[in-house]
Coordinates of C-alpha atoms in Angstrom, one line a residue:
Chain A
X1 CA 52.1 109.8 74.9
X2 CA 51.7 106.7 72.7
X3 CA 52.3 103.5 74.5
X4 CA 54.8 101.1 72.9
X5 CA 53.2 98.3 71.0
X6 CA 52.9 95.1 72.9
X7 CA 55.8 92.7 72.6
X8 CA 57.9 95.4 70.9
X9 CA 60.5 97.8 72.1
X10 CA 61.5 101.3 71.4
X11 CA 64.0 100.4 68.7
X12 CA 61.8 97.9 66.9
X13 CA 59.0 100.4 66.9
X14 CA 58.4 101.6 63.4
X15 CA 60.9 99.2 61.8
X16 CA 59.3 98.4 58.4
X17 CA 60.4 94.9 58.0
X18 CA 60.9 92.5 60.9
X19 CA 64.3 90.9 60.9
X20 CA 64.4 87.3 59.5
X21 CA 65.0 85.4 62.8
X22 CA 62.1 87.1 64.6
X23 CA 61.9 84.9 67.6
X24 CA 65.6 85.2 68.2
X25 CA 65.6 88.9 67.7
X26 CA 62.7 89.2 70.2
X27 CA 64.7 87.3 72.8
X28 CA 67.9 89.2 72.0
X29 CA 67.6 92.2 74.4
X30 CA 67.0 90.0 77.4
X31 CA 69.7 87.5 76.4
X32 CA 72.1 90.3 75.7
X33 CA 71.4 91.8 79.1
X34 CA 72.0 88.4 80.6
X35 CA 75.2 88.0 78.7
X36 CA 76.3 91.4 79.9
X37 CA 75.5 90.6 83.5
X38 CA 77.5 87.3 83.2
X39 CA 80.4 89.3 81.8
X40 CA 80.3 91.8 84.7
X41 CA 80.1 89.0 87.2
X42 CA 83.0 87.3 85.5
X43 CA 85.0 90.5 85.8
X44 CA 84.0 90.8 89.4
X45 CA 85.3 87.3 90.1
X46 CA 88.5 88.2 88.3
X47 CA 88.9 91.2 90.6
X48 CA 88.2 89.3 93.7
X49 CA 90.7 86.7 92.7
X50 CA 93.2 89.4 91.8
X51 CA 92.9 90.8 95.4
X52 CA 94.5 87.7 96.8
X53 CA 97.8 89.0 95.3
X54 CA 99.9 86.2 96.4
X55 CA 98.5 82.7 97.2
X56 CA 98.9 82.0 100.9
X57 CA 98.5 78.6 102.3
X58 CA 95.6 79.2 104.6
X59 CA 94.6 76.4 107.0
X60 CA 91.0 76.8 106.1
X61 CA 88.5 79.2 104.6
X62 CA 87.6 80.8 107.9
X63 CA 91.3 81.8 108.4
X64 CA 91.4 83.3 104.9
X65 CA 88.3 85.4 105.6
X66 CA 89.8 86.5 108.8
X67 CA 93.0 87.5 107.0
X68 CA 91.1 89.4 104.3
X69 CA 89.1 91.3 107.0
X70 CA 92.2 92.1 109.0
X71 CA 94.3 93.3 106.1
X72 CA 91.4 95.5 105.0
X73 CA 91.5 97.3 108.3
X74 CA 95.2 98.1 108.0
X75 CA 96.7 100.9 106.0
X76 CA 99.4 100.6 103.5
X77 CA 102.2 103.0 104.5
X78 CA 103.6 103.6 101.1
X79 CA 100.4 104.4 99.3
X80 CA 98.4 105.7 102.2
X81 CA 95.0 105.6 100.5
X82 CA 95.1 101.9 100.1
X83 CA 94.7 99.1 102.6
X84 CA 97.0 96.2 103.0
X85 CA 94.7 93.9 101.3
X86 CA 94.6 95.8 98.0
X87 CA 98.0 97.3 97.8
X88 CA 100.6 96.2 95.3
X89 CA 103.4 97.9 97.1
X90 CA 106.3 95.7 98.1
X91 CA 106.1 96.8 101.7
X92 CA 102.4 95.9 101.8
X93 CA 103.3 92.4 100.5
X94 CA 105.9 92.0 103.2
X95 CA 103.4 93.2 105.8
X96 CA 100.7 90.8 104.5
X97 CA 103.2 87.9 104.9
X98 CA 103.9 89.0 108.5
X99 CA 100.2 89.2 109.3
X100 CA 99.9 85.7 107.8
X101 CA 102.8 84.4 109.8
X102 CA 101.5 85.9 113.0
X103 CA 98.2 84.3 112.4
X104 CA 99.8 80.9 111.9
X105 CA 101.5 81.5 115.3
X106 CA 98.0 81.8 116.8
X107 CA 98.1 85.5 117.6
X108 CA 94.8 87.3 117.8
X109 CA 93.7 90.2 115.5
X110 CA 94.4 92.6 118.4
X111 CA 97.8 91.3 119.0
X112 CA 98.7 91.5 115.3
X113 CA 97.4 95.1 115.2
X114 CA 99.5 95.9 118.2
X115 CA 102.5 94.4 116.5
X116 CA 102.1 96.8 113.6
X117 CA 101.2 99.8 115.8
X118 CA 104.4 99.3 117.8
X119 CA 106.4 99.7 114.6
X120 CA 104.3 102.1 112.5
X121 CA 102.1 103.9 115.1
X122 CA 98.3 104.2 115.0
X123 CA 98.7 105.3 111.4
X124 CA 98.4 101.7 110.2
X125 CA 94.9 101.5 111.7
X126 CA 92.0 102.7 109.6
X127 CA 89.9 102.8 112.7
X128 CA 91.8 105.0 115.1
X129 CA 91.5 104.2 118.8
X130 CA 89.9 106.6 121.3
X131 CA 92.7 108.5 123.0
X132 CA 93.5 112.2 123.9
X133 CA 95.0 112.8 120.5
X134 CA 91.9 111.6 118.6
X135 CA 89.2 113.1 120.8
X136 CA 88.4 115.8 118.3
X137 CA 88.4 113.2 115.5
X138 CA 85.8 111.1 117.4
X139 CA 83.7 113.8 118.9
X140 CA 84.2 116.6 116.4
X141 CA 81.4 115.5 114.0
X142 CA 78.7 115.0 116.7
X143 CA 79.7 118.4 118.2
X144 CA 79.4 120.1 114.8
X145 CA 76.0 118.5 114.4
X146 CA 74.9 119.7 117.8
X147 CA 76.2 123.2 117.1
X148 CA 74.3 123.2 113.8
X149 CA 71.2 122.1 115.5
X150 CA 71.7 124.9 118.1
X151 CA 72.0 127.5 115.4
X152 CA 68.9 126.3 113.6
X153 CA 67.0 126.2 116.9
X154 CA 68.0 129.8 117.8
X155 CA 67.2 131.0 114.2
X156 CA 63.8 129.4 114.2
X157 CA 62.9 130.7 117.6
X158 CA 64.1 134.2 116.8
X159 CA 62.1 134.3 113.5
X160 CA 59.0 133.1 115.3
X161 CA 59.4 135.8 117.9
X162 CA 59.9 138.4 115.2
X163 CA 56.9 137.2 113.3
X164 CA 54.8 137.2 116.5
X165 CA 55.9 140.8 117.3
X166 CA 55.4 142.2 113.8
X167 CA 52.1 140.8 112.7
X168 CA 49.9 138.9 115.1
X169 CA 48.2 136.1 113.1
X170 CA 44.9 137.2 111.7
X171 CA 42.4 134.4 111.3
X172 CA 40.1 135.5 108.6
X173 CA 38.8 132.1 107.8
X174 CA 41.0 131.6 104.8
X175 CA 43.5 128.7 104.6
X176 CA 46.0 131.0 103.0
Chain B
X1 CA 74.2 142.9 112.1
X2 CA 72.6 139.7 110.7
X3 CA 73.3 141.1 107.2
X4 CA 77.0 140.4 107.9
X5 CA 76.4 136.9 109.1
X6 CA 77.1 135.3 105.7
X7 CA 80.2 137.4 105.3
X8 CA 81.4 136.2 108.7
X9 CA 80.7 132.6 107.8
X10 CA 82.7 133.1 104.6
X11 CA 85.6 134.7 106.4
X12 CA 85.6 131.7 108.9
X13 CA 85.8 129.3 106.0
X14 CA 88.6 131.2 104.3
X15 CA 90.5 131.2 107.6
X16 CA 89.9 127.4 108.0
X17 CA 91.0 126.6 104.5
X18 CA 94.0 129.0 104.8
X19 CA 95.0 127.3 107.9
X20 CA 94.8 123.9 106.1
X21 CA 97.0 125.1 103.3
X22 CA 99.5 126.6 105.8
X23 CA 99.5 123.4 107.9
X24 CA 100.2 121.3 104.8
X25 CA 103.2 123.4 103.8
X26 CA 104.6 123.0 107.3
X27 CA 103.9 119.2 107.5
X28 CA 104.4 116.3 105.2
X29 CA 101.0 114.6 105.2
X30 CA 102.7 111.3 104.2
X31 CA 105.0 111.3 107.2
X32 CA 104.2 108.5 109.6
X33 CA 105.2 109.5 113.2
X34 CA 107.5 106.9 114.6
X35 CA 106.4 105.3 117.8
X36 CA 110.0 104.2 118.3
X37 CA 111.4 107.6 119.3
X38 CA 113.0 107.3 122.8
X39 CA 112.5 103.6 122.7
X40 CA 115.2 101.0 122.5
X41 CA 116.1 100.2 118.9
X42 CA 114.9 96.8 117.8
X43 CA 117.4 94.0 118.0
X44 CA 119.1 93.3 114.7
X45 CA 121.7 90.9 113.3
X46 CA 122.7 91.9 109.7
X47 CA 125.7 91.2 107.5
X48 CA 127.8 94.0 106.2
X49 CA 127.6 94.9 102.5
X50 CA 131.2 94.0 101.8
X51 CA 131.5 90.8 103.8
X52 CA 128.3 88.7 104.3
X53 CA 130.2 86.6 106.9
X54 CA 130.7 89.6 109.1
X55 CA 127.6 90.3 111.1
X56 CA 126.7 93.5 112.9
X57 CA 124.2 93.3 115.8
X58 CA 122.6 95.9 118.0
X59 CA 124.7 94.7 120.9
X60 CA 127.9 95.2 118.9
X61 CA 127.0 98.8 118.2
X62 CA 126.3 99.7 121.8
X63 CA 128.6 102.2 123.6
X64 CA 128.7 105.0 121.0
X65 CA 125.9 106.9 119.2
X66 CA 125.6 106.5 115.5
X67 CA 123.4 107.6 112.7
X68 CA 121.7 104.8 110.8
X69 CA 120.8 105.9 107.2
X70 CA 118.5 103.7 105.2
X71 CA 119.3 103.9 101.5
X72 CA 119.1 101.9 98.3
X73 CA 120.5 102.2 94.9
X74 CA 117.0 102.1 93.4
X75 CA 115.8 105.0 95.6
X76 CA 115.8 108.3 93.7
X77 CA 115.5 110.5 96.8
X78 CA 118.6 108.7 98.2
X79 CA 120.5 110.1 95.1
X80 CA 119.4 113.6 96.1
X81 CA 120.5 113.0 99.7
X82 CA 123.8 111.4 98.8
X83 CA 125.8 114.6 98.0
X84 CA 124.6 116.1 101.3
X85 CA 125.8 113.1 103.2
X86 CA 129.1 113.2 101.3
X87 CA 129.6 116.8 102.4
X88 CA 128.2 116.8 105.9
X89 CA 128.8 113.2 107.0
X90 CA 132.4 113.7 108.2
X91 CA 131.5 116.7 110.3
X92 CA 128.6 115.1 112.2
X93 CA 130.7 113.8 115.1
X94 CA 129.0 110.3 115.0
X95 CA 129.7 107.4 112.7
X96 CA 127.4 107.2 109.7
X97 CA 126.1 103.7 109.3
X98 CA 124.5 102.9 105.9
X99 CA 121.5 100.6 106.0
X100 CA 121.2 99.1 102.6
X101 CA 117.5 98.3 102.2
X102 CA 116.0 95.7 99.8
X103 CA 118.9 96.1 97.4
X104 CA 121.0 93.7 95.5
X105 CA 124.5 93.8 97.0
X106 CA 126.3 94.3 93.7
X107 CA 123.9 97.1 92.8
X108 CA 124.6 98.8 96.1
X109 CA 128.3 98.3 95.8
X110 CA 128.3 99.8 92.2
X111 CA 126.2 102.7 93.4
X112 CA 128.6 103.5 96.2
X113 CA 131.6 103.1 93.9
X114 CA 130.0 105.4 91.3
X115 CA 128.9 108.2 93.6
X116 CA 131.3 107.8 96.5
X117 CA 130.8 106.2 99.9
X118 CA 129.9 108.5 102.8
X119 CA 129.4 105.6 105.2
X120 CA 131.8 104.4 107.9
X121 CA 130.1 101.0 107.7
X122 CA 127.3 99.6 105.5
X123 CA 124.9 96.8 106.7
X124 CA 122.6 95.1 104.3
X125 CA 119.0 94.0 104.7
X126 CA 118.0 92.5 101.4
X127 CA 114.8 90.9 102.6
X128 CA 113.8 94.0 104.4
X129 CA 112.5 92.1 107.4
X130 CA 114.5 94.0 110.1
X131 CA 113.6 97.3 108.5
X132 CA 109.9 96.5 109.4
X133 CA 111.0 96.3 113.1
X134 CA 112.5 99.7 112.7
X135 CA 109.2 101.0 111.2
X136 CA 110.9 101.8 107.9
X137 CA 108.4 102.4 105.1
X138 CA 110.6 103.9 102.5
X139 CA 114.0 105.3 101.8
X140 CA 115.8 107.4 102.7
X141 CA 115.1 107.3 106.5
X142 CA 117.6 108.0 109.2
X143 CA 117.7 107.0 112.9
X144 CA 120.0 108.6 115.5
X145 CA 120.7 105.8 118.0
X146 CA 122.4 106.7 121.3
X147 CA 125.1 104.9 123.2
X148 CA 122.5 102.8 125.0
X149 CA 120.9 101.6 121.8
X150 CA 117.9 104.0 122.2
X151 CA 116.5 105.7 119.1
X152 CA 116.6 109.4 119.8
X153 CA 115.6 111.0 116.6
X154 CA 114.2 109.9 113.2
X155 CA 114.2 111.8 109.9
X156 CA 112.0 110.7 107.1
X157 CA 113.0 111.6 103.6
X158 CA 116.3 113.0 102.3
X159 CA 118.4 115.2 104.6
X160 CA 119.1 118.7 103.3
X161 CA 121.9 121.0 104.5
X162 CA 119.1 122.9 106.3
X163 CA 117.5 119.9 108.1
X164 CA 121.0 118.7 109.1
X165 CA 121.8 122.1 110.6
X166 CA 118.4 122.6 112.2
X167 CA 117.4 119.1 113.4
X168 CA 120.2 116.5 113.2
X169 CA 123.1 118.5 114.6
X170 CA 121.1 119.8 117.7
X171 CA 120.0 116.2 118.3
X172 CA 123.6 115.0 118.2
X173 CA 124.7 117.9 120.4
X174 CA 122.1 116.9 122.9
X175 CA 123.5 113.4 123.1
X176 CA 127.0 114.7 123.5
X177 CA 125.9 116.9 126.4
X178 CA 124.3 113.9 128.2
X179 CA 127.5 111.9 128.0
X180 CA 129.5 114.6 129.7

């Protein structure tokens, strides 16, 4: 494979006449990339700002971060695959306002969660608590993993026994 | 025997997925179980739709069971439920109390005028704040509240003649038996 000429790129390779503004053209892929990156970052910032759907008068930045964290752990009940922080549903907006108000009253995150659970059950929590009804949810996956490991173990052992019984290993000096 | 192991695994998967499909036809996955069943209804203090000066409270409703039906003129499913309530409401044996949710009063009044009013009384919650205390997350929803102000049964989504016959009427009958 032929290496690309130094200082060139795949597209410029074989171009008969260099474009007039050579120096700019040479810098262009990098600067275009940079511009693209800046554009993406700009969009990212726009999205982040759009998440704070209604401006709330937070006391300080720490409280705002706490609010964002908490609402991200709570499920919107209308559109159940969204959290409270992201949802545009009217009920989600009302619940965000309630979370905000409870925060201003000095309630802890747990107390706020409890407030919502008392009205909407554990359904509002993305992280379900450990209780009899959720035992399978919590311990199901590790149990499946253990069961899978057990099956593999049994299969391997059985195959090894079968191999040993059928043809005892012959060491004729070859590696294979 | 071990030849049939993959078939067995396949059959187990089929059984599992089949069970999933069956389960989802029996249950509405969007239904949020209410933690308020058999708990006292939240205190409320709301105006009636017709007279904002007239307020209805939880205390003023004590003494007799009633069915609280959350509805709104903007709610499509409420339009589906409405003829059922018109037909079955009078035969329920408990007062039907409309809970107008996040609705402009004139919209609600026009809606009731156009389609008929199945309610014995309509209370209005325009901001929807009290509805959150009831755990309302949509309309229609219905709560059967007993004479002591305890929520005994909740129905999410529109009532059908079938669900009224199979769920609501037995729940009301159970309340009537208690009182005797």
